[in-house]
């Protein structure tokens, strides 16, 4: 059993062990099934296809759930081969609550829950969770893994920049409320309601459902749009610099960039 568990671990984990050939085939099959699931979810919403191929959609869903369920149980079983989850009980529990395992679980949970649920509204909502199967492809894509590494390395800068956005949203919405509420009490009813205007103004979307009509309000709206462009450019710049560092490190692993000063270390 131990030999079988190690063998399955090498197959399931892309970069583990020497059996990369078998692992590559398995990963290609898995990516194909995930892609077909995405196509099925999209086509299932087309009434013509849903009526004509209803049984095919049902059969493919049953096959997918069975395949993903077996794979999920195997991953829980073999995860102890990883030093991080080496404990037979606590290690598996730690793996189950990991991000990748939660995504795997959400990919199959709606089907089993719908077998016992009687509320059709809840069942329809849970069916949307099948879209989590798309996130599973990130485990096998170098691009997705690079995005994950960039976000992890730049999380402090991203949180800081997003905090600036939230603070400015609260400040601008509060000022706009006190400016426009006296003349438009039905539109700018409260600061939380005015924050909807703040979001559309700072993102320069401008839905037009809530608009300032006073000269001071219009001036504040223009300032909000200009400030929003600058603030939302901050996360973009942070992510671009992170991708640049990752690309340089990938091309030349011996050269690592300092995340603070940007110099080679």
Coordinates of C-alpha atoms in Angstrom, one line a residue:
X1 CA 0.0 0.0 0.0
X2 CA 2.8 2.4 0.8
X3 CA 4.4 1.7 -2.6
X4 CA 1.1 2.3 -4.3
X5 CA 0.6 5.6 -2.4
X6 CA 4.0 6.8 -3.4
X7 CA 3.3 5.9 -7.0
X8 CA 0.0 7.7 -7.0
X9 CA 1.6 10.7 -5.4
X10 CA 4.2 10.9 -8.2
X11 CA 1.5 10.7 -10.8
X12 CA -0.9 13.2 -9.2
X13 CA 1.8 15.8 -8.4
X14 CA 3.2 17.3 -11.6
X15 CA 6.7 17.9 -10.4
X16 CA 7.1 15.0 -8.1
X17 CA 9.3 12.0 -8.7
X18 CA 10.6 10.5 -12.0
X19 CA 7.3 9.4 -13.5
X20 CA 6.7 12.6 -15.3
X21 CA 5.5 10.8 -18.4
X22 CA 2.5 9.2 -16.6
X23 CA 1.9 12.4 -14.7
X24 CA 1.9 14.4 -17.9
X25 CA -0.7 12.1 -19.5
X26 CA -2.9 12.3 -16.4
X27 CA -2.6 16.0 -16.2
X28 CA -3.5 16.4 -19.9
X29 CA -6.6 14.2 -19.4
X30 CA -7.6 16.2 -16.3
X31 CA -7.1 19.5 -18.2
X32 CA -9.2 18.2 -21.1
X33 CA -12.0 17.1 -18.7
X34 CA -12.0 20.5 -17.0
X35 CA -12.1 22.3 -20.3
X36 CA -15.0 20.2 -21.5
X37 CA -16.8 20.9 -18.2
X38 CA -16.4 24.7 -18.9
X39 CA -17.8 24.2 -22.4
X40 CA -20.7 22.1 -21.0
X41 CA -21.5 24.7 -18.4
X42 CA -21.7 27.4 -21.1
X43 CA -23.7 25.3 -23.6
X44 CA -26.1 24.1 -20.9
X45 CA -27.5 27.6 -20.7
X46 CA -28.5 27.6 -24.4
X47 CA -32.1 26.4 -24.5
X48 CA -31.7 24.7 -27.9
X49 CA -28.7 22.7 -26.8
X50 CA -30.1 22.0 -23.4
X51 CA -33.3 20.4 -24.9
X52 CA -31.5 18.5 -27.6
X53 CA -28.6 17.1 -25.6
X54 CA -30.1 17.1 -22.1
X55 CA -29.2 13.4 -21.5
X56 CA -25.6 14.0 -22.7
X57 CA -25.2 16.8 -20.3
X58 CA -26.5 14.7 -17.4
X59 CA -24.2 11.7 -18.3
X60 CA -21.2 13.9 -18.7
X61 CA -21.9 15.6 -15.3
X62 CA -22.1 12.2 -13.7
X63 CA -18.9 11.1 -15.3
X64 CA -17.1 14.3 -14.3
X65 CA -18.3 14.1 -10.7
X66 CA -17.2 10.5 -10.4
X67 CA -13.8 11.3 -11.9
X68 CA -13.2 14.4 -9.7
X69 CA -14.5 12.6 -6.6
X70 CA -12.0 9.7 -7.1
X71 CA -9.2 12.1 -7.8
X72 CA -10.1 14.2 -4.7
X73 CA -10.1 11.1 -2.4
X74 CA -6.8 9.9 -3.9
X75 CA -5.2 13.3 -3.3
X76 CA -6.4 13.3 0.3
X77 CA -4.9 9.8 0.7
X78 CA -1.5 10.5 -0.8
X79 CA -1.0 14.0 0.6
X80 CA 0.9 12.5 3.5
X81 CA 3.8 11.8 1.1
X82 CA 4.4 15.6 1.2
X83 CA 6.5 16.6 4.1
X84 CA 4.1 19.4 4.8
X85 CA 1.3 17.0 5.4
X86 CA 3.2 14.0 6.7
X87 CA 1.0 13.4 9.8
X88 CA -1.6 10.7 8.9
X89 CA -4.5 12.6 10.5
X90 CA -3.5 16.2 11.2
X91 CA -1.7 16.3 7.9
X92 CA -4.7 15.3 5.9
X93 CA -6.9 17.7 7.8
X94 CA -4.4 20.5 7.0
X95 CA -4.5 19.5 3.4
X96 CA -8.3 19.4 3.3
X97 CA -8.4 23.1 4.4
X98 CA -5.7 24.2 1.9
X99 CA -6.7 26.4 -1.0
X100 CA -6.2 23.8 -3.7
X101 CA -8.2 21.1 -1.8
X102 CA -11.0 23.5 -1.1
X103 CA -11.3 24.3 -4.8
X104 CA -11.3 20.6 -5.6
X105 CA -14.0 20.0 -3.0
X106 CA -16.2 22.9 -4.3
X107 CA -16.0 21.4 -7.8
X108 CA -17.9 18.3 -6.6
X109 CA -19.9 19.5 -3.6
X110 CA -22.9 21.0 -5.5
X111 CA -23.7 17.7 -7.1
X112 CA -23.9 15.7 -3.8
X113 CA -25.7 18.5 -2.0
X114 CA -28.3 18.7 -4.8
X115 CA -29.2 15.1 -4.2
X116 CA -30.6 16.0 -0.8
X117 CA -31.7 19.6 -1.3
X118 CA -35.4 20.2 -2.1
X119 CA -35.2 23.9 -2.7
X120 CA -34.8 24.4 -6.4
X121 CA -33.5 27.9 -5.9
X122 CA -30.7 26.6 -3.7
X123 CA -29.9 23.9 -6.2
X124 CA -29.6 26.4 -9.1
X125 CA -27.3 28.6 -7.0
X126 CA -25.1 25.7 -6.1
X127 CA -24.8 24.6 -9.7
X128 CA -22.9 27.8 -10.3
X129 CA -20.2 26.4 -8.0
X130 CA -19.3 24.0 -10.8
X131 CA -17.4 27.0 -12.3
X132 CA -14.8 26.3 -9.6
X133 CA -13.7 23.4 -11.8
X134 CA -12.1 26.0 -14.0
X135 CA -9.8 27.2 -11.1
X136 CA -8.4 23.7 -10.9
X137 CA -6.6 24.2 -14.2
X138 CA -4.4 26.8 -12.4
X139 CA -2.5 23.9 -10.7
X140 CA -1.2 22.8 -14.1
X141 CA -0.6 26.1 -15.8
X142 CA 2.7 27.9 -15.5
X143 CA 1.0 31.2 -16.2
X144 CA -1.5 30.8 -13.3
X145 CA 1.3 29.7 -11.0
X146 CA 3.3 32.8 -12.0
X147 CA 0.2 35.0 -11.2
X148 CA 0.0 33.3 -7.8
X149 CA 3.7 33.9 -7.0
X150 CA 3.4 37.6 -8.0
X151 CA 0.3 38.1 -5.8
X152 CA 2.0 36.4 -2.9
X153 CA 5.2 38.4 -3.2
X154 CA 3.4 41.7 -3.7
X155 CA 0.5 41.2 -1.3
X156 CA 1.7 43.8 1.2
X157 CA 2.0 46.5 -1.5
X158 CA -1.4 45.4 -3.0
X159 CA -3.1 45.6 0.3
X160 CA -1.6 49.0 1.0
X161 CA -2.7 50.4 -2.4
X162 CA -6.2 48.9 -2.0
X163 CA -6.4 50.5 1.4
X164 CA -5.7 53.9 -0.2
X165 CA -8.6 53.3 -2.6
X166 CA -11.0 52.4 0.2
X167 CA -10.0 55.4 2.3
X168 CA -10.4 57.8 -0.6
X169 CA -13.8 56.2 -1.5
X170 CA -15.1 56.8 2.0
X171 CA -13.8 60.4 2.2
X172 CA -15.1 61.4 -1.3
X173 CA -18.4 59.7 -0.7
X174 CA -18.8 61.4 2.7
X175 CA -18.1 64.8 1.3
X176 CA -20.4 64.3 -1.7
X177 CA -23.2 63.2 0.6
X178 CA -23.1 66.4 2.6
X179 CA -22.9 68.4 -0.6
X180 CA -25.7 66.7 -2.6
X181 CA -28.0 65.4 0.1
X182 CA -29.8 68.7 0.7
X183 CA -30.8 69.1 -3.0
X184 CA -31.1 65.4 -3.9
X185 CA -32.3 63.6 -0.7
X186 CA -33.9 60.8 -2.8
X187 CA -30.6 60.0 -4.6
X188 CA -27.9 60.6 -2.0
X189 CA -29.9 59.1 0.8
X190 CA -26.9 58.1 3.0
X191 CA -23.1 57.8 2.9
X192 CA -23.3 54.0 2.1
X193 CA -25.7 54.8 -0.8
X194 CA -23.4 57.6 -2.0
X195 CA -20.5 55.1 -2.0
X196 CA -22.1 53.5 -5.1
X197 CA -21.7 56.8 -6.9
X198 CA -18.1 56.9 -5.5
X199 CA -17.3 53.5 -7.0
X200 CA -18.7 54.4 -10.5
X201 CA -17.0 57.8 -10.4
X202 CA -13.6 56.6 -9.3
X203 CA -13.6 53.8 -11.8
X204 CA -14.8 56.3 -14.5
X205 CA -17.7 54.0 -15.4
X206 CA -20.4 56.6 -14.7
X207 CA -23.6 54.6 -14.8
X208 CA -25.6 57.8 -14.7
X209 CA -28.2 56.6 -12.1
X210 CA -26.8 59.0 -9.4
X211 CA -25.3 62.3 -10.6
X212 CA -24.3 65.5 -8.8
X213 CA -26.2 68.6 -9.9
X214 CA -24.6 71.3 -7.8
X215 CA -21.4 73.1 -9.0
X216 CA -19.5 71.9 -6.0
X217 CA -20.7 68.4 -6.5
X218 CA -19.7 68.4 -10.2
X219 CA -16.3 69.7 -9.2
X220 CA -16.0 66.9 -6.6
X221 CA -17.1 64.4 -9.2
X222 CA -14.3 65.5 -11.6
X223 CA -11.8 65.3 -8.8
X224 CA -13.0 61.8 -7.9
X225 CA -12.5 60.6 -11.4
X226 CA -9.0 62.0 -11.7
X227 CA -8.0 60.6 -8.3
X228 CA -9.6 57.2 -9.1
X229 CA -7.4 56.9 -12.3
X230 CA -4.3 57.5 -10.3
X231 CA -5.2 55.2 -7.4
X232 CA -6.3 52.3 -9.6
X233 CA -3.1 52.6 -11.5
X234 CA -1.1 51.7 -8.4
X235 CA -2.1 48.0 -8.2
X236 CA -1.5 47.7 -11.9
X237 CA 2.1 49.1 -11.6
X238 CA 2.8 46.8 -8.6
X239 CA 1.6 43.7 -10.6
X240 CA 3.6 44.8 -13.7
X241 CA 6.8 45.1 -11.6
X242 CA 6.1 41.7 -10.0
X243 CA 5.7 40.1 -13.4
X244 CA 8.9 41.7 -14.6
X245 CA 10.8 40.2 -11.7
X246 CA 9.3 36.8 -12.2
X247 CA 10.2 36.8 -15.9
X248 CA 13.8 37.8 -15.2
X249 CA 14.1 35.2 -12.5
X250 CA 12.6 32.5 -14.8
X251 CA 15.0 33.4 -17.6
X252 CA 18.0 33.5 -15.3
X253 CA 17.4 31.8 -11.9
X254 CA 20.8 32.9 -10.7
X255 CA 19.7 36.5 -10.7
X256 CA 17.1 37.3 -8.1
X257 CA 15.6 40.8 -7.6
X258 CA 15.2 42.5 -4.3
X259 CA 11.4 43.1 -3.9
X260 CA 12.1 46.4 -2.1
X261 CA 14.8 48.2 -4.1
X262 CA 14.6 46.2 -7.3
X263 CA 18.3 45.5 -7.4
X264 CA 19.9 42.1 -8.2
X265 CA 20.8 40.1 -5.1

